[in-house]
PDB file of C-alpha atoms in Angstrom:
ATOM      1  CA  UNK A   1       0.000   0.000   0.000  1.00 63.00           C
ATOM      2  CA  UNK A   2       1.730   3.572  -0.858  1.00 81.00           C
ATOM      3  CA  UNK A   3       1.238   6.180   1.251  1.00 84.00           C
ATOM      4  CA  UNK A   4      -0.916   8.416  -0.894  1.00 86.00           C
ATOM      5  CA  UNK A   5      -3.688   5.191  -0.442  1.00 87.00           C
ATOM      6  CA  UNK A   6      -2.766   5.096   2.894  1.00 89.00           C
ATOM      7  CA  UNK A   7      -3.937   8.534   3.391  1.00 91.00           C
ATOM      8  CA  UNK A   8      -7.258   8.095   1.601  1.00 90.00           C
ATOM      9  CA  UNK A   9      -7.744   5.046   4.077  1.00 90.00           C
ATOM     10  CA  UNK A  10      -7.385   7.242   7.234  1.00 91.00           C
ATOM     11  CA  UNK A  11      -9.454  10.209   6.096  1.00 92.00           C
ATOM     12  CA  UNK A  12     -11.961   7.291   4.834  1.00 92.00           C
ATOM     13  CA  UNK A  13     -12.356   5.587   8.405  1.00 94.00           C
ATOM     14  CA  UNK A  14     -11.802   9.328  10.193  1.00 94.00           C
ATOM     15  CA  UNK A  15     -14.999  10.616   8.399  1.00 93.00           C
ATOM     16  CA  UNK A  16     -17.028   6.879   9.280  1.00 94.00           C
ATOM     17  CA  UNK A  17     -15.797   7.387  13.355  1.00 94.00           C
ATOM     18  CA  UNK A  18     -17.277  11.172  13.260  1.00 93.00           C
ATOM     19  CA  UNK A  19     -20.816   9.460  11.287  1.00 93.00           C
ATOM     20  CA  UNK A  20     -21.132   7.168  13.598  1.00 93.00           C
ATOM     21  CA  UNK A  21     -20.771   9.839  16.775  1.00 93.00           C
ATOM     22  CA  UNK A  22     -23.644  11.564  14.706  1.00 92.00           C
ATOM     23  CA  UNK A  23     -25.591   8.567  14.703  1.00 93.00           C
ATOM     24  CA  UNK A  24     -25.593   8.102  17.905  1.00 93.00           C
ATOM     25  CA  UNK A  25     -26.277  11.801  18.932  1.00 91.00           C
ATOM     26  CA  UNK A  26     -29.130  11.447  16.807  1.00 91.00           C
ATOM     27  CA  UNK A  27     -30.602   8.629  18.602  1.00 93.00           C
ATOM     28  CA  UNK A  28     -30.327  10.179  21.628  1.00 93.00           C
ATOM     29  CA  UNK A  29     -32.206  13.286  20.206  1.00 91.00           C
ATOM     30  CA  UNK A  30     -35.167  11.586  19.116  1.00 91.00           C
ATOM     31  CA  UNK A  31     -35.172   9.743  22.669  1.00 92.00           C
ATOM     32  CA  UNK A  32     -34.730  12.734  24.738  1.00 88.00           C
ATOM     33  CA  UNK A  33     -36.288  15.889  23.054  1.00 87.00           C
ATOM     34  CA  UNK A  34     -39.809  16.854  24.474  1.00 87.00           C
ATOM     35  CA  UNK A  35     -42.143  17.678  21.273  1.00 88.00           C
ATOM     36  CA  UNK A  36     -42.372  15.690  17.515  1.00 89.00           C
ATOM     37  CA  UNK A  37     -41.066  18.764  16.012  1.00 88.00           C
ATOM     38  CA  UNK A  38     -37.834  18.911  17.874  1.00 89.00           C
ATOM     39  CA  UNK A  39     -37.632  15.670  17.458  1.00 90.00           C
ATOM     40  CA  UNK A  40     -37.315  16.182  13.629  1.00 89.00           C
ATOM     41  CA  UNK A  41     -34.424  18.310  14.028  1.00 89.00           C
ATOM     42  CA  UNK A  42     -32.432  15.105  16.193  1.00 90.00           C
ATOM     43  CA  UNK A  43     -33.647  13.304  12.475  1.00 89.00           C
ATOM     44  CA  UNK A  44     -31.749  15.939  10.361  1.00 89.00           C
ATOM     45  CA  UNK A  45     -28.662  15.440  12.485  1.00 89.00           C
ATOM     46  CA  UNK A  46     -28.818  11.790  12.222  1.00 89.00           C
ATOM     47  CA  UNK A  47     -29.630  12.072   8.436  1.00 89.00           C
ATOM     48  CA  UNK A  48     -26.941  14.742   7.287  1.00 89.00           C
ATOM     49  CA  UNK A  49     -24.005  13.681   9.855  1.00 88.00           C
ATOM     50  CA  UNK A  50     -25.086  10.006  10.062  1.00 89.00           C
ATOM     51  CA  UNK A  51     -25.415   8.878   6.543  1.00 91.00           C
ATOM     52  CA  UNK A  52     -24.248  11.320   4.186  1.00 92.00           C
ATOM     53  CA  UNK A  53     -20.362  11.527   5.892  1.00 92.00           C
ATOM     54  CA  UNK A  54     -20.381   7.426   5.798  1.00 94.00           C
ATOM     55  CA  UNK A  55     -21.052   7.520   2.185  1.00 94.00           C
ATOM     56  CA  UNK A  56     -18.318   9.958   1.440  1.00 93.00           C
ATOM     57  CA  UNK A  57     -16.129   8.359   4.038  1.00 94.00           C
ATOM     58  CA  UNK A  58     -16.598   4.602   2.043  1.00 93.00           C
ATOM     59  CA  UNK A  59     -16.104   6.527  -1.200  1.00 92.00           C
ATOM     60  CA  UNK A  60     -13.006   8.230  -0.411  1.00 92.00           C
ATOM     61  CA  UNK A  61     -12.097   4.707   1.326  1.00 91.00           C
ATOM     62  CA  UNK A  62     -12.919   2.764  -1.911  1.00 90.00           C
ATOM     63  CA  UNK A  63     -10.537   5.012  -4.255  1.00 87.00           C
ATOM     64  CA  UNK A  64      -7.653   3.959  -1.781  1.00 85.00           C
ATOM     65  CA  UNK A  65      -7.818   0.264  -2.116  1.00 85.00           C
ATOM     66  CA  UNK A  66      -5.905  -0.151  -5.184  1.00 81.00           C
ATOM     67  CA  UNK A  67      -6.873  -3.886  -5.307  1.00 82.00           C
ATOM     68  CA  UNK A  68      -9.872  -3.863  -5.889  1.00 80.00           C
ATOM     69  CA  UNK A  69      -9.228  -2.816  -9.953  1.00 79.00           C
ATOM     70  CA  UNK A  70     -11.357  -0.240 -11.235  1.00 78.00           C
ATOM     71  CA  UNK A  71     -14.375  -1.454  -9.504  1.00 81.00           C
ATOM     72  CA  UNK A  72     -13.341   0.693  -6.817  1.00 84.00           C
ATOM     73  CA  UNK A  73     -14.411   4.097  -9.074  1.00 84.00           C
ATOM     74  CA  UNK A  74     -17.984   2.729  -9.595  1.00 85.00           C
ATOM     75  CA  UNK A  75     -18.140   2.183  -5.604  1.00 88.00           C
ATOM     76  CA  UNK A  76     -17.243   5.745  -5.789  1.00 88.00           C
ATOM     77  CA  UNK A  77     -19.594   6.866  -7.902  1.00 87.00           C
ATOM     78  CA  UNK A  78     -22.464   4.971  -6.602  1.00 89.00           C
ATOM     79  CA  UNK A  79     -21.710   6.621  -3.284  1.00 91.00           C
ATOM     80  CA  UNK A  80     -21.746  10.347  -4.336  1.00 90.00           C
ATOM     81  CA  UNK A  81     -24.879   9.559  -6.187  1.00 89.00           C
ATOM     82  CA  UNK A  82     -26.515   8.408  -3.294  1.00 91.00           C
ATOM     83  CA  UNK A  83     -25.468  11.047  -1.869  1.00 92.00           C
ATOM     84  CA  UNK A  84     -26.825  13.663  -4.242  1.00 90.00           C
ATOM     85  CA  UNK A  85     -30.384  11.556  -4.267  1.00 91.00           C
ATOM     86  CA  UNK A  86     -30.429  11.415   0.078  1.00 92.00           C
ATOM     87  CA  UNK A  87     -29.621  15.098  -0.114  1.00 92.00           C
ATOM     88  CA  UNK A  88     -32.791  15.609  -2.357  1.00 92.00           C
ATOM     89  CA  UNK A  89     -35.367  12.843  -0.490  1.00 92.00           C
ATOM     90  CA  UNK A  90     -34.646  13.129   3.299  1.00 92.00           C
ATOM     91  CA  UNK A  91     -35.371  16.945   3.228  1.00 92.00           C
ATOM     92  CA  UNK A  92     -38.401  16.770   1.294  1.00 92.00           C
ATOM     93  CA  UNK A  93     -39.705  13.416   3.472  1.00 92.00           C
ATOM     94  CA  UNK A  94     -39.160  15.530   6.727  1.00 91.00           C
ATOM     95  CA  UNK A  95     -40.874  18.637   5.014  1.00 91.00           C
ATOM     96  CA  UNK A  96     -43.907  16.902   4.137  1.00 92.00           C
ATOM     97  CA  UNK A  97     -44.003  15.084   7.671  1.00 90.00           C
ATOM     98  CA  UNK A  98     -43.961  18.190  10.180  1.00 89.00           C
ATOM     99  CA  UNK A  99     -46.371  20.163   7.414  1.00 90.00           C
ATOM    100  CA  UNK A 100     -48.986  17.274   7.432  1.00 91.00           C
ATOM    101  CA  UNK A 101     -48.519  17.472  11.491  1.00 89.00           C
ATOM    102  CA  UNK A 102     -48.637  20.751  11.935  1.00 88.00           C
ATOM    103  CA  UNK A 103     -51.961  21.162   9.317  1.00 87.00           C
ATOM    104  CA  UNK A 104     -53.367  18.360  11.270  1.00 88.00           C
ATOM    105  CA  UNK A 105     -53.038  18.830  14.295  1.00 85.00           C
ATOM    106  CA  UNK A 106     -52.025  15.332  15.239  1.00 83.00           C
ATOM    107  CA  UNK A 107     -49.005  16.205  17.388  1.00 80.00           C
ATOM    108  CA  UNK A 108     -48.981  18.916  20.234  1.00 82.00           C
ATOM    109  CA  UNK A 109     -47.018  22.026  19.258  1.00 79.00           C
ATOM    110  CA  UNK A 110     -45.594  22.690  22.602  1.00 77.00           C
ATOM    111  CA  UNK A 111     -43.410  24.178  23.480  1.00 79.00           C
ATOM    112  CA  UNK A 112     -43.662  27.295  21.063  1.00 79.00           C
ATOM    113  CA  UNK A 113     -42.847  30.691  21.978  1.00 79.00           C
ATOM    114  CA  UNK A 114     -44.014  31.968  18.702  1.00 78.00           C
ATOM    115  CA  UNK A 115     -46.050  30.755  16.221  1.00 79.00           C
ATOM    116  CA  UNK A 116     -46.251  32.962  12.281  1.00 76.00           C
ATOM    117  CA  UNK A 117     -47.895  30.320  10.343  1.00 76.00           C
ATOM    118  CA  UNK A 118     -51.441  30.898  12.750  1.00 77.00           C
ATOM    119  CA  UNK A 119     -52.466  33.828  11.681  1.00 65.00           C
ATOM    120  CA  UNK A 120     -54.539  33.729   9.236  1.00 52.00           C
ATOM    121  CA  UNK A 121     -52.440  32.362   6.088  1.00 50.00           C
ATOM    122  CA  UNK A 122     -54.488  29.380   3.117  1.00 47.00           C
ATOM    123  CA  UNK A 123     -52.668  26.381   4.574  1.00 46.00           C
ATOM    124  CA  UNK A 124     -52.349  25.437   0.853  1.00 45.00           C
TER     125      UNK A 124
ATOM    126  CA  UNK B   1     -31.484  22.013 -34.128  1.00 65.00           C
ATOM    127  CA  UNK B   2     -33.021  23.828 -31.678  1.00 69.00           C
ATOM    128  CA  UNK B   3     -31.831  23.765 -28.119  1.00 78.00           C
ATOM    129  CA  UNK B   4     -29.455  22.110 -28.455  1.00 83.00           C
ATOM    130  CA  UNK B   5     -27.371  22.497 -25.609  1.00 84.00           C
ATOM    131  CA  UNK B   6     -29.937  21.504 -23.404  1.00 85.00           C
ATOM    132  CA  UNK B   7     -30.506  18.422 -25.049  1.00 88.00           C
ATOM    133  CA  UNK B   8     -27.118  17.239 -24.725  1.00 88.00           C
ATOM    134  CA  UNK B   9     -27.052  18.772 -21.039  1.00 87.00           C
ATOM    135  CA  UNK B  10     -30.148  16.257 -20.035  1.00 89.00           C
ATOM    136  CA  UNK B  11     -28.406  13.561 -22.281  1.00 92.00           C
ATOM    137  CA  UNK B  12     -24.870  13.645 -20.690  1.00 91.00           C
ATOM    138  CA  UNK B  13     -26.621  13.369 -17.204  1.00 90.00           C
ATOM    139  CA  UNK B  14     -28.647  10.272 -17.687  1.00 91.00           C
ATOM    140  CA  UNK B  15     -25.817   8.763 -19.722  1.00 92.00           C
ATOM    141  CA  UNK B  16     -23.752   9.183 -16.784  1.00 89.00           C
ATOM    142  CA  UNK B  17     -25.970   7.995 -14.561  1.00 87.00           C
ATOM    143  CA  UNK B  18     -26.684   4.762 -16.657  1.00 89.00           C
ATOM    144  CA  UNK B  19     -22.687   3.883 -16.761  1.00 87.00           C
ATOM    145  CA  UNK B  20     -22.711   4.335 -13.037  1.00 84.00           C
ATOM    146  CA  UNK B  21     -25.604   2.388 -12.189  1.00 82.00           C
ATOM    147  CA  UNK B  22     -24.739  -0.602 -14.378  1.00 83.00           C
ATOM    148  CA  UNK B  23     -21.516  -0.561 -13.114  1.00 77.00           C
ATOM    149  CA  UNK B  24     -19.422  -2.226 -17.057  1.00 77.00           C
ATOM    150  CA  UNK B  25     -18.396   0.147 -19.740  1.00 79.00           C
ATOM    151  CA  UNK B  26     -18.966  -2.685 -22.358  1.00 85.00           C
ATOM    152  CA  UNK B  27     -19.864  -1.858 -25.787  1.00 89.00           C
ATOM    153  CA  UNK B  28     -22.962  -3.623 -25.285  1.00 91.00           C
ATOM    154  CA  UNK B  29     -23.947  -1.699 -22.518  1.00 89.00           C
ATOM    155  CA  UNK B  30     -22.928   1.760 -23.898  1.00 91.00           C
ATOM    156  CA  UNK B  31     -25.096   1.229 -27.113  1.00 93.00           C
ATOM    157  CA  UNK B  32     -28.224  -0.006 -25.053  1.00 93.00           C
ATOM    158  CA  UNK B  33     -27.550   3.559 -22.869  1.00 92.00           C
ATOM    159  CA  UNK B  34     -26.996   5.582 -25.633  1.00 94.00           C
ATOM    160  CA  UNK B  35     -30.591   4.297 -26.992  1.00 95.00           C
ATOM    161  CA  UNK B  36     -32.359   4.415 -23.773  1.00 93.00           C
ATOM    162  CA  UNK B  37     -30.605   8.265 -22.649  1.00 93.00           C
ATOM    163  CA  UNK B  38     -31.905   9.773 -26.306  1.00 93.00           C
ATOM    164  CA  UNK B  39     -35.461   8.456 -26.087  1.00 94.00           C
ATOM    165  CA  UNK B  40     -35.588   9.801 -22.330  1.00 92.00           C
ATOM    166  CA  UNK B  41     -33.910  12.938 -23.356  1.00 91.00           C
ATOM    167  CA  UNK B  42     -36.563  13.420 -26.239  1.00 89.00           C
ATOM    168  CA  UNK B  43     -39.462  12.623 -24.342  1.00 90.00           C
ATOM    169  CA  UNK B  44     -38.644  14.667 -21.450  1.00 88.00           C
ATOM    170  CA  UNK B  45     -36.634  17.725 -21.590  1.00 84.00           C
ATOM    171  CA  UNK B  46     -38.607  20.580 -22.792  1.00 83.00           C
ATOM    172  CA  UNK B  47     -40.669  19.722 -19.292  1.00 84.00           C
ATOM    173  CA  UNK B  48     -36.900  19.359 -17.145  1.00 81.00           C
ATOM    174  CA  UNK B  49     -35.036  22.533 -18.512  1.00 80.00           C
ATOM    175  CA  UNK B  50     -37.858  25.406 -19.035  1.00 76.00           C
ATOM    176  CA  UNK B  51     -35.530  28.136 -20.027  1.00 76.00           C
ATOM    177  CA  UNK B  52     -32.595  27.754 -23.672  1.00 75.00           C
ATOM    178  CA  UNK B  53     -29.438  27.447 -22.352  1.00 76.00           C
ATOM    179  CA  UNK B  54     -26.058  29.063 -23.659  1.00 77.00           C
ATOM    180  CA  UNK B  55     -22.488  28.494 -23.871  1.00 76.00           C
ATOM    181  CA  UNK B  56     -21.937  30.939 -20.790  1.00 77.00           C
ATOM    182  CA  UNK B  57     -24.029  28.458 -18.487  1.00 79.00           C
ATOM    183  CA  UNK B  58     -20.823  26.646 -18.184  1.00 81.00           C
ATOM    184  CA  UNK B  59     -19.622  29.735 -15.502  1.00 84.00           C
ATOM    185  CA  UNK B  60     -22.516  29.115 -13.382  1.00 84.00           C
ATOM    186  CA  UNK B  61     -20.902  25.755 -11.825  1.00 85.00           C
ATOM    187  CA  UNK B  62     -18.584  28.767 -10.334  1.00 89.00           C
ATOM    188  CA  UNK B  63     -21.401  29.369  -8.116  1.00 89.00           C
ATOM    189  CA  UNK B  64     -22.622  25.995  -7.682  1.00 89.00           C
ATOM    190  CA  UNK B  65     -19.064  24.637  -6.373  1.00 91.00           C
ATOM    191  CA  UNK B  66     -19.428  28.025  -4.048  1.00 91.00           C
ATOM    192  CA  UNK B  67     -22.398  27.242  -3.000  1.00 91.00           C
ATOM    193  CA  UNK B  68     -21.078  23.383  -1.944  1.00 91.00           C
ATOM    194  CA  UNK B  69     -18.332  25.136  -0.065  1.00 93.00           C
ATOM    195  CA  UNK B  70     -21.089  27.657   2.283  1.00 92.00           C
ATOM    196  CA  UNK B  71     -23.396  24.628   2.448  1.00 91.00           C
ATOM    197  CA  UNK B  72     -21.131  22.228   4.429  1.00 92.00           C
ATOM    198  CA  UNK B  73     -19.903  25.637   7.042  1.00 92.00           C
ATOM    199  CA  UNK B  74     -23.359  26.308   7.732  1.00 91.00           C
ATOM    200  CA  UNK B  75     -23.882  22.178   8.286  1.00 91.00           C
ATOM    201  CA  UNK B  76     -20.868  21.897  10.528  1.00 92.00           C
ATOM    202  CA  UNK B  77     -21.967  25.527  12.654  1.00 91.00           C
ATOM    203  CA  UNK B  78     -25.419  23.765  13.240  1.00 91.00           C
ATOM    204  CA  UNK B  79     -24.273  20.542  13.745  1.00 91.00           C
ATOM    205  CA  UNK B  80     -22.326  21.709  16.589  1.00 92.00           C
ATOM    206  CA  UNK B  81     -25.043  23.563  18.283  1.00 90.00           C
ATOM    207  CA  UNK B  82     -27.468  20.803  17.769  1.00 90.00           C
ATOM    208  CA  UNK B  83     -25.691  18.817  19.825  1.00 91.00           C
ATOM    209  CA  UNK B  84     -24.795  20.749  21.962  1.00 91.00           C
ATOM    210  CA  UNK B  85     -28.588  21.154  22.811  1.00 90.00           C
ATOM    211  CA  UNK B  86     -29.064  16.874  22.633  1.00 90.00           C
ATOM    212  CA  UNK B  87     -25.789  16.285  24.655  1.00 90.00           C
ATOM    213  CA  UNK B  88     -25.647  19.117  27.332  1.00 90.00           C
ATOM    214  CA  UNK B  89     -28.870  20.365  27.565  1.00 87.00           C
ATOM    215  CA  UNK B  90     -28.439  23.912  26.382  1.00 87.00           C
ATOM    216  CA  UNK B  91     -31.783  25.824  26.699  1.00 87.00           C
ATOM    217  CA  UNK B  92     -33.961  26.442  23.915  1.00 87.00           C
ATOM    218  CA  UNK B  93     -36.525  28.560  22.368  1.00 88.00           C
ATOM    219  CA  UNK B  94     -38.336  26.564  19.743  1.00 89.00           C
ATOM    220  CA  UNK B  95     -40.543  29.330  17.038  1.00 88.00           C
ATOM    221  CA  UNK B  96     -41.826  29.361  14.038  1.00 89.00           C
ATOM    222  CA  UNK B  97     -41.046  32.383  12.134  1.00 89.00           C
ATOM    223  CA  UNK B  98     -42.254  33.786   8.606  1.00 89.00           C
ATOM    224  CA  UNK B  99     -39.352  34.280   6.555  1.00 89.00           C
ATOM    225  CA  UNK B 100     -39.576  36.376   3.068  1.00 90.00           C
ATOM    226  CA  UNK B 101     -37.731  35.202  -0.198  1.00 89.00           C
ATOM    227  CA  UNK B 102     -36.745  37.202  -3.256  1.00 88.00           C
ATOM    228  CA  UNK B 103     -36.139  34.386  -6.261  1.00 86.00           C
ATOM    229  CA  UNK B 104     -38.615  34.045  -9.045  1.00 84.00           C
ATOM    230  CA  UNK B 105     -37.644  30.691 -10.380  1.00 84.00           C
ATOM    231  CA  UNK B 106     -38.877  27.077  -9.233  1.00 86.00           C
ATOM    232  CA  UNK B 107     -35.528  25.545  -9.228  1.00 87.00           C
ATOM    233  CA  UNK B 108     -34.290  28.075  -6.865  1.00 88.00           C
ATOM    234  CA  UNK B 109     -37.104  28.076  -4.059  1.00 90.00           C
ATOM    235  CA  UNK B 110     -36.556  24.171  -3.861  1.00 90.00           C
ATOM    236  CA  UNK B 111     -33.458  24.898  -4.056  1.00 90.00           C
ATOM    237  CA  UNK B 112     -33.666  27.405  -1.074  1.00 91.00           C
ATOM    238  CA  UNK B 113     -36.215  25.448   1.143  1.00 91.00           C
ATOM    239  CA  UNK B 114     -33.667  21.753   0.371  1.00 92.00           C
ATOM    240  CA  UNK B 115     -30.979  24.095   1.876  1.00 92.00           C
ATOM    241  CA  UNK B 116     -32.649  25.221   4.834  1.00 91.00           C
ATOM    242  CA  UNK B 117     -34.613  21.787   5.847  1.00 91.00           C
ATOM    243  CA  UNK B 118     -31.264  19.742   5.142  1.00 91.00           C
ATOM    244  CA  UNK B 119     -29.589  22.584   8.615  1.00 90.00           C
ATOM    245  CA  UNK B 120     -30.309  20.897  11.456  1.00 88.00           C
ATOM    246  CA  UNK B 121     -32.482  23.245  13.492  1.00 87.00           C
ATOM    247  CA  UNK B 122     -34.505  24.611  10.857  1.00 90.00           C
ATOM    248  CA  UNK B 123     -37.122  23.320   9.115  1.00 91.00           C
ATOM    249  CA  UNK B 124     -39.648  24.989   6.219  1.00 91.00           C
ATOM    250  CA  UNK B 125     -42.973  24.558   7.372  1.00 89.00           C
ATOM    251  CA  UNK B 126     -44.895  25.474   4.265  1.00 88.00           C
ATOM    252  CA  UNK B 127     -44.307  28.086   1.590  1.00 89.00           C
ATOM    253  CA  UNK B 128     -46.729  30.833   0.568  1.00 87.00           C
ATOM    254  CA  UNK B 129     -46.488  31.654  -2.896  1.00 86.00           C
ATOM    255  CA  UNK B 130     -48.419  34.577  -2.915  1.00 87.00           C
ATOM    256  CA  UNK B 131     -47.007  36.807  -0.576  1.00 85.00           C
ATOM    257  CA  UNK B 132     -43.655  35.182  -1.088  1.00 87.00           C
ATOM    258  CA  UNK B 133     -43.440  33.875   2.517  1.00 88.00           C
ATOM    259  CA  UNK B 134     -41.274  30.538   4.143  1.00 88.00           C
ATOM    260  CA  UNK B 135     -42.516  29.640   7.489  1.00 90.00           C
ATOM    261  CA  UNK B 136     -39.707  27.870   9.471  1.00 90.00           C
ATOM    262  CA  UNK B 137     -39.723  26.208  12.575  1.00 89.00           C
ATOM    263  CA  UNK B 138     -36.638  26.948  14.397  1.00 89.00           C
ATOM    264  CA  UNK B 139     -35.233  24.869  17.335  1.00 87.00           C
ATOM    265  CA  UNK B 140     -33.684  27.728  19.143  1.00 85.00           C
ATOM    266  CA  UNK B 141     -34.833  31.252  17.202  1.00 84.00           C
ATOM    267  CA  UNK B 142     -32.765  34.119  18.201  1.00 84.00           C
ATOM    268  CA  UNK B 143     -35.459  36.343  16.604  1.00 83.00           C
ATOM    269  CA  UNK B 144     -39.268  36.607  15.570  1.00 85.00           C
ATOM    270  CA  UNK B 145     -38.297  39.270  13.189  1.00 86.00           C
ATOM    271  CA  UNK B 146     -39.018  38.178   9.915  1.00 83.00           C
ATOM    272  CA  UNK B 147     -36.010  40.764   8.081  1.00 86.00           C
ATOM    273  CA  UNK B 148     -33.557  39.564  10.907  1.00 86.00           C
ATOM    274  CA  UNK B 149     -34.395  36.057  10.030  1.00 84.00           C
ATOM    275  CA  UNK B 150     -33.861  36.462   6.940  1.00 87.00           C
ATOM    276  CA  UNK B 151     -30.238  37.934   7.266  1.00 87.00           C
ATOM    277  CA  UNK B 152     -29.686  35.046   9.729  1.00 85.00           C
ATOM    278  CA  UNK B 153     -31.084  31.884   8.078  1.00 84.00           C
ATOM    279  CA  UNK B 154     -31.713  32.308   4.009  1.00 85.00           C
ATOM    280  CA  UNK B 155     -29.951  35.502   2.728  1.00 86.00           C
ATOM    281  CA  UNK B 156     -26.335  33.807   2.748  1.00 86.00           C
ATOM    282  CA  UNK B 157     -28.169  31.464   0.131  1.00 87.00           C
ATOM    283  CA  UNK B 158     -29.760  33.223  -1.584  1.00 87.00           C
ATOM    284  CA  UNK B 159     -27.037  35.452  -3.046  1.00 88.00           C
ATOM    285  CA  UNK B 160     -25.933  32.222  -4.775  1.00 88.00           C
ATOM    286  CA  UNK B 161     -28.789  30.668  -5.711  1.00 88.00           C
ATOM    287  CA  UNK B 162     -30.043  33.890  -7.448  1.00 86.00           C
ATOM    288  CA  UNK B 163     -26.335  33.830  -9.838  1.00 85.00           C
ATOM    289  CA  UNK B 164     -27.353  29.848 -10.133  1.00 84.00           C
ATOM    290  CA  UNK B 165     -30.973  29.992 -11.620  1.00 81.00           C
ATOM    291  CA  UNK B 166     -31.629  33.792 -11.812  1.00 68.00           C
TER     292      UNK B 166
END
């Protein structure tokens, strides 16, 4: 292994440890925050932190392991494309979750301090 | 032919994404994805890419990689404070404030509104088009001011997403 794959490997498993730490700060936010709406911020953290650094830690991981042939670049590639699609999906899944709550009234708001959307605005 | 350029802008991309998903850059394969790519592209991209694109385009990915490099500060600066909240309990102020916008196209307000839902701590509510209006809820809101919001949450990107899709 040279060194220049070497370093790919450590920034590779460096950016997996911090995901992981994510992860689990995540879980612990959904656990431990009072209302569903903070709750979907612990989500976001686990969502952005806890899978999208992963997939650019296994790609950047994949492009050291000289091995593997060039198999390794589509491992790559199939990474930073899932990347690009999670980016797109997870916001517009958590959008479409607190907006159907909130119209709903399903799950309690509180606590608010201050709430713009009441006043009198087509919930459209 | 007309449009041109935005033909082979939609092409390239589904090409790409073809090679990448099939994973072999066989002859075989390429053929079958250059097929499959110009049918899509035919079919589909005068309802993709509304507006005719130009040579000069090519400078907007300026502003695209600059927008890459704002987007991952402002997700490490939340990130931090986020858990900060989960892990030491720092207080919070939970609001939902109305936040105004200033770009015409689509592709930008998604853009905008991906942006600001992928932070943690902020999440777009729903999105008036009429008066031009985001409601976000906001885990710890430092303001109910809708202009102070503004300079705090969406202004940053919206400076680049305005040189992006105009």
């Amino acid at each position: 292994m040279s060194e220049l794959n070497l370093v790919f490997y450590g920034i590779g498993l460096g950016l997996i440890a911090i995901g992981s730490f994510f992860e689990v700060v995540g879980a612990i936010g959904v656990l431990k925050l009072p209302s569903f709406f903070l709750r979907l911020h612990a989500l976001t953290v686990s969502c952005i932190g806890g899978s999208i650094l992963p997939l650019l830690g296994v790609a950047i991981l994949a492009i050291g392991l000289e091995e593997m042939g060039s198999q390794r670049l589509f491992i790559t590639a199939i990474c930073l494309i899932s990347v690009f699609i999670i980016l797109i999906l997870a916001p517009s899944g958590s959008h479409s979750l607190a907006r159907a709550a909130y119209n709903s009234n399903t799950a309690p708001k509180q606590p608010l301090e201050y709430d713009a959307l009441s006043r009198g605005v087509n919930k459209d | 032919m007309k449009r041109f350029l935005n033909k082979l802008f939609v092409f390239t991309i589904i090409l790409v994404f073809f090679i990448i998903s099939t994973g072999s850059f066989k002859y075989y394969t390429l053929v079958i994805g250059v097929i499959v790519s110009a049918i899509t592209t035919y079919l589909f991209e005068s309802s993709i890419v509304k507006k005719t694109l130009r040579l000069y385009d090519v400078l907007k990915l300026l502003y695209l990689f600059k927008y890459i490099v704002y987007f991952v500060k402002a997700e490490i600066h939340a990130h931090l404070e986020l858990v900060e909240i989960i892990l030491f309990n720092k207080p919070i102020k939970p609001a939902i404030v109305a936040v105004p916008y200033h770009v015409e196209s689509d592709y930008g307000v998604t853009l905008i509104a991906l942006t600001v839902t992928n932070t943690p701590g902020t999440i777009v509510l729903n999105i008036d088009t009429n008066s031009k209006l985001m409601y976000i809820h906001w885990i710890n809101a430092s303001t109910f001011n809708p202009d102070e919001a503004r300079l705090i949450i969406t202004s940053g990107f919206e400076k680049l997403v305005e040189k992006i899709f105009g």
